[in-house]
Structures are given as structure tokens and as C-alpha cells.
PDB file of C-alpha atoms and ligand atoms in Angstrom:
ATOM      1  CA  MET A   1     -14.117 -64.695  12.056  1.00 41.00           C
ATOM      2  CA  SER A   2     -17.744 -63.731  12.283  1.00 44.00           C
ATOM      3  CA  GLU A   3     -18.722 -61.583  15.336  1.00 47.00           C
ATOM      4  CA  SER A   4     -22.006 -63.283  16.106  1.00 45.00           C
ATOM      5  CA  SER A   5     -23.200 -66.056  17.316  1.00 45.00           C
ATOM      6  CA  ASN A   6     -25.267 -68.863  15.236  1.00 52.00           C
ATOM      7  CA  ASP A   7     -28.538 -67.426  16.203  1.00 64.00           C
ATOM      8  CA  SER A   8     -27.494 -64.199  14.713  1.00 81.00           C
ATOM      9  CA  PRO A   9     -25.848 -65.251  11.580  1.00 95.00           C
ATOM     10  CA  ILE A  10     -23.867 -62.850   9.623  1.00 98.00           C
ATOM     11  CA  PRO A  11     -24.777 -62.511   6.420  1.00 98.00           C
ATOM     12  CA  ARG A  12     -22.207 -64.514   3.950  1.00 98.00           C
ATOM     13  CA  HIS A  13     -22.740 -62.285   0.501  1.00 98.00           C
ATOM     14  CA  ILE A  14     -24.275 -58.600   0.956  1.00 98.00           C
ATOM     15  CA  ALA A  15     -25.015 -56.749  -2.034  1.00 99.00           C
ATOM     16  CA  ILE A  16     -25.440 -52.946  -2.266  1.00 99.00           C
ATOM     17  CA  ILE A  17     -26.790 -50.661  -4.735  1.00 99.00           C
ATOM     18  CA  MET A  18     -25.023 -47.506  -3.920  1.00 98.00           C
ATOM     19  CA  ASP A  19     -27.565 -44.766  -4.381  1.00 98.00           C
ATOM     20  CA  GLY A  20     -27.825 -41.028  -3.529  1.00 98.00           C
ATOM     21  CA  ASN A  21     -24.808 -39.620  -4.394  1.00 98.00           C
ATOM     22  CA  GLY A  22     -26.388 -36.719  -6.809  1.00 98.00           C
ATOM     23  CA  ARG A  23     -28.859 -36.058  -4.272  1.00 98.00           C
ATOM     24  CA  TRP A  24     -26.227 -35.621  -1.591  1.00 98.00           C
ATOM     25  CA  ALA A  25     -24.514 -33.126  -3.700  1.00 98.00           C
ATOM     26  CA  ARG A  26     -27.579 -31.026  -4.543  1.00 98.00           C
ATOM     27  CA  LYS A  27     -28.878 -30.643  -1.576  1.00 98.00           C
ATOM     28  CA  ARG A  28     -25.585 -28.666  -0.867  1.00 98.00           C
ATOM     29  CA  MET A  29     -24.972 -26.985  -4.105  1.00 98.00           C
ATOM     30  CA  LEU A  30     -22.541 -29.023  -5.577  1.00 98.00           C
ATOM     31  CA  PRO A  31     -21.938 -30.592  -9.004  1.00 97.00           C
ATOM     32  CA  ARG A  32     -22.983 -34.578  -8.819  1.00 98.00           C
ATOM     33  CA  PHE A  33     -19.702 -35.122  -9.352  1.00 97.00           C
ATOM     34  CA  VAL A  34     -18.780 -34.318  -5.944  1.00 98.00           C
ATOM     35  CA  GLY A  35     -21.446 -36.421  -4.418  1.00 98.00           C
ATOM     36  CA  HIS A  36     -19.682 -39.560  -6.715  1.00 98.00           C
ATOM     37  CA  LYS A  37     -16.296 -38.600  -5.278  1.00 98.00           C
ATOM     38  CA  LYS A  38     -17.455 -38.700  -1.590  1.00 98.00           C
ATOM     39  CA  GLY A  39     -19.018 -42.002  -2.006  1.00 98.00           C
ATOM     40  CA  VAL A  40     -15.733 -43.581  -2.506  1.00 97.00           C
ATOM     41  CA  ASN A  41     -15.153 -43.034   1.215  1.00 97.00           C
ATOM     42  CA  ALA A  42     -18.275 -44.541   1.757  1.00 98.00           C
ATOM     43  CA  LEU A  43     -17.243 -47.476  -0.385  1.00 97.00           C
ATOM     44  CA  LYS A  44     -13.964 -47.783   1.367  1.00 97.00           C
ATOM     45  CA  ARG A  45     -15.553 -47.622   4.923  1.00 98.00           C
ATOM     46  CA  VAL A  46     -18.046 -50.529   3.974  1.00 98.00           C
ATOM     47  CA  ILE A  47     -15.401 -52.650   2.589  1.00 98.00           C
ATOM     48  CA  THR A  48     -13.420 -52.503   5.786  1.00 97.00           C
ATOM     49  CA  ARG A  49     -16.605 -53.075   7.900  1.00 98.00           C
ATOM     50  CA  CYS A  50     -17.517 -56.312   5.804  1.00 98.00           C
ATOM     51  CA  GLY A  51     -14.177 -57.824   6.298  1.00 97.00           C
ATOM     52  CA  GLU A  52     -14.428 -57.280   9.950  1.00 97.00           C
ATOM     53  CA  LEU A  53     -17.574 -58.681  10.175  1.00 98.00           C
ATOM     54  CA  GLY A  54     -16.290 -61.741   8.410  1.00 98.00           C
ATOM     55  CA  VAL A  55     -18.564 -61.506   5.388  1.00 98.00           C
ATOM     56  CA  ALA A  56     -17.634 -63.793   2.554  1.00 98.00           C
ATOM     57  CA  SER A  57     -18.913 -61.690  -0.799  1.00 98.00           C
ATOM     58  CA  LEU A  58     -19.854 -57.952  -0.906  1.00 98.00           C
ATOM     59  CA  THR A  59     -21.321 -57.122  -4.407  1.00 98.00           C
ATOM     60  CA  LEU A  60     -21.553 -53.239  -5.101  1.00 98.00           C
ATOM     61  CA  PHE A  61     -23.601 -51.985  -7.996  1.00 98.00           C
ATOM     62  CA  ALA A  62     -21.245 -48.854  -9.301  1.00 98.00           C
ATOM     63  CA  PHE A  63     -22.596 -48.481 -13.002  1.00 98.00           C
ATOM     64  CA  SER A  64     -25.712 -50.070 -14.711  1.00 97.00           C
ATOM     65  CA  THR A  65     -26.421 -50.503 -18.271  1.00 96.00           C
ATOM     66  CA  GLU A  66     -28.636 -47.932 -17.927  1.00 96.00           C
ATOM     67  CA  ASN A  67     -26.493 -45.388 -16.746  1.00 98.00           C
ATOM     68  CA  TRP A  68     -24.727 -44.658 -20.194  1.00 98.00           C
ATOM     69  CA  LYS A  69     -28.074 -42.547 -20.825  1.00 98.00           C
ATOM     70  CA  ARG A  70     -26.694 -40.009 -18.083  1.00 98.00           C
ATOM     71  CA  PRO A  71     -25.376 -36.896 -19.758  1.00 97.00           C
ATOM     72  CA  GLN A  72     -21.773 -37.430 -21.517  1.00 98.00           C
ATOM     73  CA  GLU A  73     -19.929 -35.536 -18.967  1.00 98.00           C
ATOM     74  CA  GLU A  74     -21.319 -37.090 -15.629  1.00 98.00           C
ATOM     75  CA  VAL A  75     -20.448 -40.503 -17.779  1.00 98.00           C
ATOM     76  CA  ASN A  76     -17.040 -39.396 -18.229  1.00 98.00           C
ATOM     77  CA  LYS A  77     -16.454 -38.298 -14.961  1.00 98.00           C
ATOM     78  CA  LEU A  78     -17.575 -41.608 -13.219  1.00 98.00           C
ATOM     79  CA  MET A  79     -15.169 -43.257 -15.722  1.00 98.00           C
ATOM     80  CA  GLY A  80     -12.502 -41.046 -14.440  1.00 98.00           C
ATOM     81  CA  LEU A  81     -13.230 -42.008 -10.625  1.00 98.00           C
ATOM     82  CA  PHE A  82     -13.418 -45.767 -11.485  1.00 98.00           C
ATOM     83  CA  LEU A  83     -10.151 -45.507 -13.184  1.00 98.00           C
ATOM     84  CA  GLU A  84      -8.372 -43.391 -10.129  1.00 98.00           C
ATOM     85  CA  ALA A  85      -9.899 -46.041  -7.591  1.00 97.00           C
ATOM     86  CA  LEU A  86      -8.176 -48.910  -9.587  1.00 98.00           C
ATOM     87  CA  GLN A  87      -5.148 -47.201  -9.759  1.00 98.00           C
ATOM     88  CA  ASN A  88      -4.975 -46.271  -6.037  1.00 97.00           C
ATOM     89  CA  GLU A  89      -6.741 -48.817  -4.253  1.00 97.00           C
ATOM     90  CA  VAL A  90      -5.819 -52.277  -5.515  1.00 98.00           C
ATOM     91  CA  SER A  91      -2.721 -52.712  -3.842  1.00 98.00           C
ATOM     92  CA  LYS A  92      -4.462 -51.907  -0.358  1.00 98.00           C
ATOM     93  CA  LEU A  93      -7.076 -54.042  -0.993  1.00 98.00           C
ATOM     94  CA  HIS A  94      -4.584 -56.737  -1.460  1.00 98.00           C
ATOM     95  CA  GLU A  95      -2.481 -56.498   1.042  1.00 98.00           C
ATOM     96  CA  ASN A  96      -5.598 -56.696   3.049  1.00 97.00           C
ATOM     97  CA  GLY A  97      -6.846 -60.238   1.408  1.00 98.00           C
ATOM     98  CA  VAL A  98      -9.507 -58.906  -0.886  1.00 98.00           C
ATOM     99  CA  ARG A  99     -10.035 -60.649  -4.101  1.00 98.00           C
ATOM    100  CA  LEU A 100     -11.500 -58.268  -6.576  1.00 98.00           C
ATOM    101  CA  ARG A 101     -13.711 -59.261  -9.378  1.00 98.00           C
ATOM    102  CA  VAL A 102     -15.608 -57.056 -12.093  1.00 98.00           C
ATOM    103  CA  ILE A 103     -18.895 -58.377 -13.277  1.00 98.00           C
ATOM    104  CA  GLY A 104     -20.740 -56.891 -16.646  1.00 98.00           C
ATOM    105  CA  ASP A 105     -19.632 -56.268 -20.266  1.00 97.00           C
ATOM    106  CA  ARG A 106     -16.081 -54.708 -19.639  1.00 97.00           C
ATOM    107  CA  SER A 107     -15.923 -54.147 -23.432  1.00 97.00           C
ATOM    108  CA  ALA A 108     -17.548 -50.847 -23.324  1.00 97.00           C
ATOM    109  CA  PHE A 109     -14.867 -49.316 -20.724  1.00 98.00           C
ATOM    110  CA  SER A 110     -11.675 -47.929 -21.890  1.00 98.00           C
ATOM    111  CA  GLU A 111      -8.402 -49.962 -22.837  1.00 98.00           C
ATOM    112  CA  ALA A 112      -6.745 -48.244 -19.817  1.00 98.00           C
ATOM    113  CA  ILE A 113      -9.576 -49.228 -17.351  1.00 98.00           C
ATOM    114  CA  GLN A 114      -9.808 -52.909 -18.746  1.00 98.00           C
ATOM    115  CA  ALA A 115      -6.326 -53.252 -18.199  1.00 98.00           C
ATOM    116  CA  HIS A 116      -6.223 -52.036 -14.664  1.00 98.00           C
ATOM    117  CA  ILE A 117      -9.302 -54.536 -14.268  1.00 98.00           C
ATOM    118  CA  ALA A 118      -7.542 -57.458 -15.433  1.00 98.00           C
ATOM    119  CA  ARG A 119      -4.392 -56.355 -13.608  1.00 98.00           C
ATOM    120  CA  ALA A 120      -6.257 -55.892  -9.927  1.00 98.00           C
ATOM    121  CA  GLU A 121      -8.331 -59.617 -10.889  1.00 98.00           C
ATOM    122  CA  ALA A 122      -4.802 -61.388 -11.543  1.00 98.00           C
ATOM    123  CA  LEU A 123      -3.072 -60.044  -8.639  1.00 98.00           C
ATOM    124  CA  THR A 124      -5.535 -60.697  -6.086  1.00 98.00           C
ATOM    125  CA  ALA A 125      -6.794 -63.912  -7.339  1.00 98.00           C
ATOM    126  CA  ASP A 126      -5.622 -65.840  -4.446  1.00 98.00           C
ATOM    127  CA  ASN A 127      -7.146 -63.728  -1.674  1.00 98.00           C
ATOM    128  CA  ARG A 128      -9.197 -65.321   0.477  1.00 97.00           C
ATOM    129  CA  ARG A 129     -10.374 -62.706   3.110  1.00 97.00           C
ATOM    130  CA  LEU A 130     -13.205 -61.427   1.274  1.00 98.00           C
ATOM    131  CA  ASN A 131     -14.669 -61.228  -2.089  1.00 98.00           C
ATOM    132  CA  LEU A 132     -15.357 -57.957  -3.443  1.00 98.00           C
ATOM    133  CA  ASN A 133     -17.265 -57.893  -6.755  1.00 98.00           C
ATOM    134  CA  VAL A 134     -18.112 -54.483  -8.685  1.00 98.00           C
ATOM    135  CA  ALA A 135     -20.771 -54.784 -11.112  1.00 98.00           C
ATOM    136  CA  ALA A 136     -19.716 -52.018 -13.747  1.00 98.00           C
ATOM    137  CA  ASN A 137     -21.736 -51.728 -16.966  1.00 98.00           C
ATOM    138  CA  TYR A 138     -24.196 -54.563 -15.340  1.00 98.00           C
ATOM    139  CA  GLY A 139     -27.431 -55.347 -15.766  1.00 97.00           C
ATOM    140  CA  GLY A 140     -29.197 -58.536 -14.473  1.00 98.00           C
ATOM    141  CA  ARG A 141     -31.278 -59.021 -17.733  1.00 98.00           C
ATOM    142  CA  ALA A 142     -28.159 -58.758 -19.791  1.00 97.00           C
ATOM    143  CA  ASP A 143     -26.508 -61.293 -17.709  1.00 98.00           C
ATOM    144  CA  ILE A 144     -29.722 -63.929 -17.734  1.00 98.00           C
ATOM    145  CA  VAL A 145     -29.379 -63.434 -21.840  1.00 97.00           C
ATOM    146  CA  GLN A 146     -25.775 -63.668 -21.970  1.00 97.00           C
ATOM    147  CA  ALA A 147     -26.233 -67.052 -19.675  1.00 98.00           C
ATOM    148  CA  VAL A 148     -28.589 -68.674 -21.863  1.00 98.00           C
ATOM    149  CA  LYS A 149     -25.948 -67.907 -24.973  1.00 97.00           C
ATOM    150  CA  SER A 150     -23.349 -69.472 -23.169  1.00 98.00           C
ATOM    151  CA  TRP A 151     -25.364 -72.606 -22.201  1.00 98.00           C
ATOM    152  CA  GLN A 152     -26.061 -73.271 -25.594  1.00 97.00           C
ATOM    153  CA  LYS A 153     -22.310 -72.528 -26.869  1.00 97.00           C
ATOM    154  CA  ALA A 154     -21.161 -75.277 -24.006  1.00 97.00           C
ATOM    155  CA  HIS A 155     -23.990 -77.800 -24.823  1.00 97.00           C
ATOM    156  CA  PRO A 156     -24.664 -77.400 -28.744  1.00 96.00           C
ATOM    157  CA  GLU A 157     -26.536 -81.176 -28.606  1.00 97.00           C
ATOM    158  CA  GLU A 158     -28.987 -80.176 -25.930  1.00 96.00           C
ATOM    159  CA  SER A 159     -32.558 -79.053 -26.548  1.00 96.00           C
ATOM    160  CA  ILE A 160     -33.672 -75.771 -24.969  1.00 95.00           C
ATOM    161  CA  GLU A 161     -36.204 -78.177 -23.011  1.00 96.00           C
ATOM    162  CA  ALA A 162     -33.151 -78.998 -21.234  1.00 97.00           C
ATOM    163  CA  LEU A 163     -32.858 -75.779 -19.826  1.00 97.00           C
ATOM    164  CA  THR A 164     -33.702 -75.660 -16.232  1.00 97.00           C
ATOM    165  CA  PRO A 165     -32.965 -72.915 -13.608  1.00 97.00           C
ATOM    166  CA  GLU A 166     -30.165 -75.823 -12.335  1.00 97.00           C
ATOM    167  CA  VAL A 167     -28.155 -76.049 -15.200  1.00 97.00           C
ATOM    168  CA  LEU A 168     -28.404 -72.482 -16.027  1.00 98.00           C
ATOM    169  CA  THR A 169     -27.110 -71.165 -12.673  1.00 97.00           C
ATOM    170  CA  PRO A 170     -23.660 -72.141 -13.343  1.00 98.00           C
ATOM    171  CA  PHE A 171     -23.264 -69.451 -16.555  1.00 98.00           C
ATOM    172  CA  LEU A 172     -24.531 -66.376 -14.551  1.00 98.00           C
ATOM    173  CA  ALA A 173     -22.403 -63.989 -12.726  1.00 98.00           C
ATOM    174  CA  LEU A 174     -20.985 -64.849  -9.439  1.00 98.00           C
ATOM    175  CA  SER A 175     -22.265 -68.584  -9.750  1.00 98.00           C
ATOM    176  CA  ASP A 176     -19.275 -69.842  -7.484  1.00 97.00           C
ATOM    177  CA  GLN A 177     -20.608 -67.430  -4.638  1.00 98.00           C
ATOM    178  CA  CYS A 178     -23.612 -68.156  -2.898  1.00 97.00           C
ATOM    179  CA  ASP A 179     -26.637 -65.775  -3.727  1.00 98.00           C
ATOM    180  CA  PRO A 180     -26.753 -62.853  -1.708  1.00 98.00           C
ATOM    181  CA  ASP A 181     -28.553 -63.032   1.611  1.00 98.00           C
ATOM    182  CA  LEU A 182     -28.740 -59.342   2.210  1.00 98.00           C
ATOM    183  CA  LEU A 183     -29.501 -56.534  -0.352  1.00 98.00           C
ATOM    184  CA  ILE A 184     -29.005 -53.081   0.983  1.00 99.00           C
ATOM    185  CA  ARG A 185     -30.165 -49.891  -1.115  1.00 99.00           C
ATOM    186  CA  THR A 186     -29.212 -46.345   0.103  1.00 99.00           C
ATOM    187  CA  GLY A 187     -31.019 -43.202  -1.290  1.00 98.00           C
ATOM    188  CA  GLY A 188     -34.707 -44.357  -0.385  1.00 98.00           C
ATOM    189  CA  GLU A 189     -35.585 -45.914  -3.786  1.00 98.00           C
ATOM    190  CA  GLN A 190     -37.577 -48.877  -2.907  1.00 98.00           C
ATOM    191  CA  ARG A 191     -36.438 -50.570  -6.346  1.00 98.00           C
ATOM    192  CA  VAL A 192     -33.935 -53.136  -7.648  1.00 98.00           C
ATOM    193  CA  SER A 193     -32.915 -51.260 -11.222  1.00 98.00           C
ATOM    194  CA  ASN A 194     -32.096 -54.295 -12.735  1.00 98.00           C
ATOM    195  CA  PHE A 195     -29.424 -55.390 -10.115  1.00 98.00           C
ATOM    196  CA  MET A 196     -28.531 -59.355  -9.990  1.00 98.00           C
ATOM    197  CA  ILE A 197     -32.310 -59.912 -10.244  1.00 98.00           C
ATOM    198  CA  TRP A 198     -31.900 -63.639 -10.877  1.00 98.00           C
ATOM    199  CA  GLN A 199     -29.423 -64.281  -7.695  1.00 98.00           C
ATOM    200  CA  MET A 200     -31.905 -62.085  -5.845  1.00 98.00           C
ATOM    201  CA  ALA A 201     -34.786 -64.279  -5.492  1.00 97.00           C
ATOM    202  CA  TYR A 202     -34.477 -64.856  -1.901  1.00 97.00           C
ATOM    203  CA  THR A 203     -32.379 -62.386  -0.709  1.00 98.00           C
ATOM    204  CA  GLU A 204     -33.731 -60.210   2.243  1.00 98.00           C
ATOM    205  CA  TYR A 205     -34.287 -56.442   0.801  1.00 98.00           C
ATOM    206  CA  TYR A 206     -33.286 -53.328   3.420  1.00 98.00           C
ATOM    207  CA  PHE A 207     -33.848 -49.750   2.049  1.00 98.00           C
ATOM    208  CA  THR A 208     -32.372 -46.805   4.039  1.00 98.00           C
ATOM    209  CA  PRO A 209     -33.117 -43.443   3.041  1.00 98.00           C
ATOM    210  CA  THR A 210     -29.287 -42.419   3.822  1.00 98.00           C
ATOM    211  CA  LEU A 211     -27.632 -41.176   0.731  1.00 98.00           C
ATOM    212  CA  TRP A 212     -24.877 -43.358  -0.123  1.00 98.00           C
ATOM    213  CA  PRO A 213     -21.986 -40.824   0.973  1.00 98.00           C
ATOM    214  CA  ASP A 214     -23.386 -41.045   4.261  1.00 98.00           C
ATOM    215  CA  PHE A 215     -23.284 -44.611   4.442  1.00 98.00           C
ATOM    216  CA  ASP A 216     -20.680 -45.882   7.121  1.00 98.00           C
ATOM    217  CA  GLU A 217     -20.362 -48.683   9.826  1.00 98.00           C
ATOM    218  CA  VAL A 218     -22.991 -48.115  11.714  1.00 98.00           C
ATOM    219  CA  GLN A 219     -25.126 -48.115   9.002  1.00 98.00           C
ATOM    220  CA  VAL A 220     -23.876 -51.437   8.069  1.00 98.00           C
ATOM    221  CA  ASP A 221     -24.174 -53.106  11.242  1.00 98.00           C
ATOM    222  CA  LEU A 222     -27.673 -51.285  11.598  1.00 98.00           C
ATOM    223  CA  ALA A 223     -28.361 -53.411   8.096  1.00 98.00           C
ATOM    224  CA  VAL A 224     -27.387 -56.565   9.585  1.00 98.00           C
ATOM    225  CA  ALA A 225     -29.037 -56.405  12.722  1.00 98.00           C
ATOM    226  CA  SER A 226     -32.359 -55.769  10.595  1.00 98.00           C
ATOM    227  CA  TYR A 227     -31.081 -59.071   8.622  1.00 98.00           C
ATOM    228  CA  GLN A 228     -30.767 -60.828  11.850  1.00 98.00           C
ATOM    229  CA  GLN A 229     -34.134 -60.395  12.759  1.00 96.00           C
ATOM    230  CA  ARG A 230     -35.728 -62.023   9.676  1.00 96.00           C
ATOM    231  CA  GLU A 231     -37.019 -65.931   9.360  1.00 95.00           C
ATOM    232  CA  ARG A 232     -35.740 -66.943   6.025  1.00 94.00           C
ATOM    233  CA  ARG A 233     -38.537 -69.763   4.889  1.00 94.00           C
ATOM    234  CA  PHE A 234     -37.664 -70.466   1.063  1.00 95.00           C
ATOM    235  CA  GLY A 235     -41.042 -71.380   0.672  1.00 95.00           C
ATOM    236  CA  GLN A 236     -41.290 -73.676   3.621  1.00 95.00           C
ATOM    237  CA  THR A 237     -43.841 -72.863   6.762  1.00 96.00           C
ATOM    238  CA  SER A 238     -42.107 -71.350  10.006  1.00 95.00           C
ATOM    239  CA  GLU A 239     -42.762 -74.506  11.840  1.00 95.00           C
ATOM    240  CA  GLN A 240     -40.460 -76.413   9.582  1.00 92.00           C
ATOM    241  CA  VAL A 241     -37.792 -73.796   9.099  1.00 93.00           C
ATOM    242  CA  SER A 242     -37.928 -73.515  12.935  1.00 87.00           C
ATOM    243  CA  SER A 243     -37.536 -77.138  13.376  1.00 81.00           C
ATOM    244  CA  CYS A 244     -33.925 -77.260  11.159  1.00 61.00           C
TER     245      CYS A 244
HETATM  246  C1  LIG B 301     -25.613 -43.643  -7.736  1.00 91.08           C
HETATM  247  O1  LIG B 301     -25.962 -41.999  -6.904  1.00 91.08           O
HETATM  248  C2  LIG B 301     -24.345 -43.460  -8.302  1.00 91.08           C
HETATM  249  C3  LIG B 301     -24.631 -44.210  -9.884  1.00 91.08           C
HETATM  250  C4  LIG B 301     -25.572 -44.592  -9.989  1.00 91.08           C
HETATM  251  C5  LIG B 301     -23.296 -44.172 -10.282  1.00 91.08           C
HETATM  252  P1  LIG B 301     -26.663 -41.594  -8.452  1.00 91.08           P
HETATM  253  O2  LIG B 301     -26.290 -40.884  -9.013  1.00 91.08           O
HETATM  254  O3  LIG B 301     -27.973 -42.222  -9.173  1.00 91.08           O
HETATM  255  O4  LIG B 301     -27.356 -40.521  -7.076  1.00 91.08           O
HETATM  256  P2  LIG B 301     -28.985 -39.813  -7.516  1.00 91.08           P
HETATM  257  O5  LIG B 301     -29.863 -40.754  -7.024  1.00 91.08           O
HETATM  258  O6  LIG B 301     -29.142 -39.224  -8.454  1.00 91.08           O
HETATM  259  O7  LIG B 301     -29.065 -38.913  -5.921  1.00 91.08           O
HETATM  260  C1  LIG B 302     -28.811 -47.712  -9.651  1.00 91.08           C
HETATM  261  O1  LIG B 302     -29.037 -46.454  -9.319  1.00 91.08           O
HETATM  262  C2  LIG B 302     -27.293 -48.059 -10.192  1.00 91.08           C
HETATM  263  C3  LIG B 302     -26.186 -47.967  -9.176  1.00 91.08           C
HETATM  264  C4  LIG B 302     -26.272 -47.908  -8.305  1.00 91.08           C
HETATM  265  C5  LIG B 302     -25.121 -47.942 -10.237  1.00 91.08           C
HETATM  266  P1  LIG B 302     -29.829 -45.533 -10.576  1.00 91.08           P
HETATM  267  O2  LIG B 302     -29.554 -44.020  -9.923  1.00 91.08           O
HETATM  268  O3  LIG B 302     -29.076 -45.847 -11.761  1.00 91.08           O
HETATM  269  O4  LIG B 302     -31.302 -46.278 -10.568  1.00 91.08           O
HETATM  270  P2  LIG B 302     -32.562 -45.569 -10.815  1.00 91.08           P
HETATM  271  O5  LIG B 302     -32.382 -44.940 -11.973  1.00 91.08           O
HETATM  272  O6  LIG B 302     -33.341 -44.537  -9.811  1.00 91.08           O
HETATM  273  O7  LIG B 302     -33.689 -46.754 -10.715  1.00 91.08           O
HETATM  274 MG1  LIG B 303     -29.718 -42.597  -8.377  1.00 91.08          MG
END
């Protein structure tokens, strides 16, 4: 159940760029990895809060196609944390009615991670309380390229002239869920870093200096309150949308 009236709609889909783990650790003279570990706790708080608010979909940017360029040791630690989370957190998510999906090219991950992803997706496939999408080895540009290739494979008889945004959309990640209404980026940077660039064409953006390990329920509510102040016009005039 949504906690808000129709005048203050809860975003149906929230996307989050979870940034600032490294700086959180550096401020405390700790290795970057400690920030990533703390970040997992923030993640649990945010999932719980989104479930309480009645958000239908939550998409979290966990690892970008560009993050492979980080030092090998950090990449290894991040992979370790990913596997640990899959091993330890999935049953609880399942109990809470969460449907887990991983978007991005998973073939680059270890066999163990791929097996746990497949198991988690199958286990939670019928859950309806919250769609939790984890973007891992995900890049928005790669998603668009794979969509074009998939469209061409599915319609070998079509000329490229038949390609339109409408026909391409079903081939993009998360086409069965509505586009994000709200994007939150923690850590102070005001950029999108190749996250869901197609799906966020009309998303409302919320940037906060709070570092991801410090992000909590109150911060989710602040972002939602900011979203509720916005007038979404989708190209129309203010008069048009307010008369709907
Ligand atoms: C986000 O935190 C986590 C990942 C990108 C995997 P960062 O590791 O980017 O933290 P900062 O931006 O260096 O502080
Ligand atoms: C974006 O954060 C990717 C994730 C949060 C997974 P980055 O820290 O990689 O982004 P840039 O490099 O600052 O743009
Ligand atoms: Mg960063």
C-alpha cells in the first residue's frame, strides 16, 4: 500500500546510482573495500524502505561496464561482496516478497556468481511485492546496442528503416517495468555514468552529497519528497498537464 495520496504520488520505479563508498572509507583512513562493505547495509535499509513505501521497482547500479578498469584487487573484493550478498541475502528477500533480477552482461562473472544469480532469479520469479533489479556489468550504451542486435535477429525480414523507439523498447533491459520515475545519485557527482540512458529520458533526477554508506530511510523519504514537488510535463505545457 502506498503511504501517499494521489496528489503526492510515490514513484513507481526508483533507480539509484550508489556512489561514494571509496570516499566514505578514505575520510576514515580505511581501505576502500570497507566503504563497499558498509554500502551493503545501506542497500538493505533502502530496499526495506522502498517496500514500505509501495514502490513497484527499485533498480540499483552495483557495477558498471567501466568499473572493470579499477585496480584488480578492488574488482576482486567487489566480486567477493557480490557473491556473499547472493549467498546470504536472497532467502530473506524471498521471504519479503522481493523479485530479484540482474541486468547487464553476466557472462563476465565467475561461474559461482552466475549460478547464484540464476538460482535467485528462479526462486523469486513469482514474487510481486517489489521488483529489485541489480545492474551488474551493466552499461546503458551496451544495452542499446544489444537491443538493436536482438531486434534485427527477431525481425531479419525488416529493413533498418522500420526501427523506431517504439519497436526497440521491448528489447531493452527492464522493458516489462515502467521507466524510472526517480533517479537518486549519492556521493555528490551530478552525472549519469552510462546508467539506463534510454530508460531515463524523462526521469526526475535527485543528486545528494550524502555518501552511499550513510544513505538511509530518511534520505529515501527526502528524495521522494523532492520528487513529489516536481511537475512532470513530458513535453507538454504546464496548463495541459494540470488539467489532466
Ligand atoms: C560506488 O562507490 C561503488 C561502485 C562503483 C562499485 P565508489 O567506489 O565509486 O566510491 P567513490 O566514488 O570512489 O567514493
Ligand atoms: C557509477 O559510479 C557506477 C556505480 C555506482 C556502480 P562510478 O564511481 O563508477 O562513476 P564515475 O566514474 O564517477 O562516473
Ligand atoms: Mg564513484
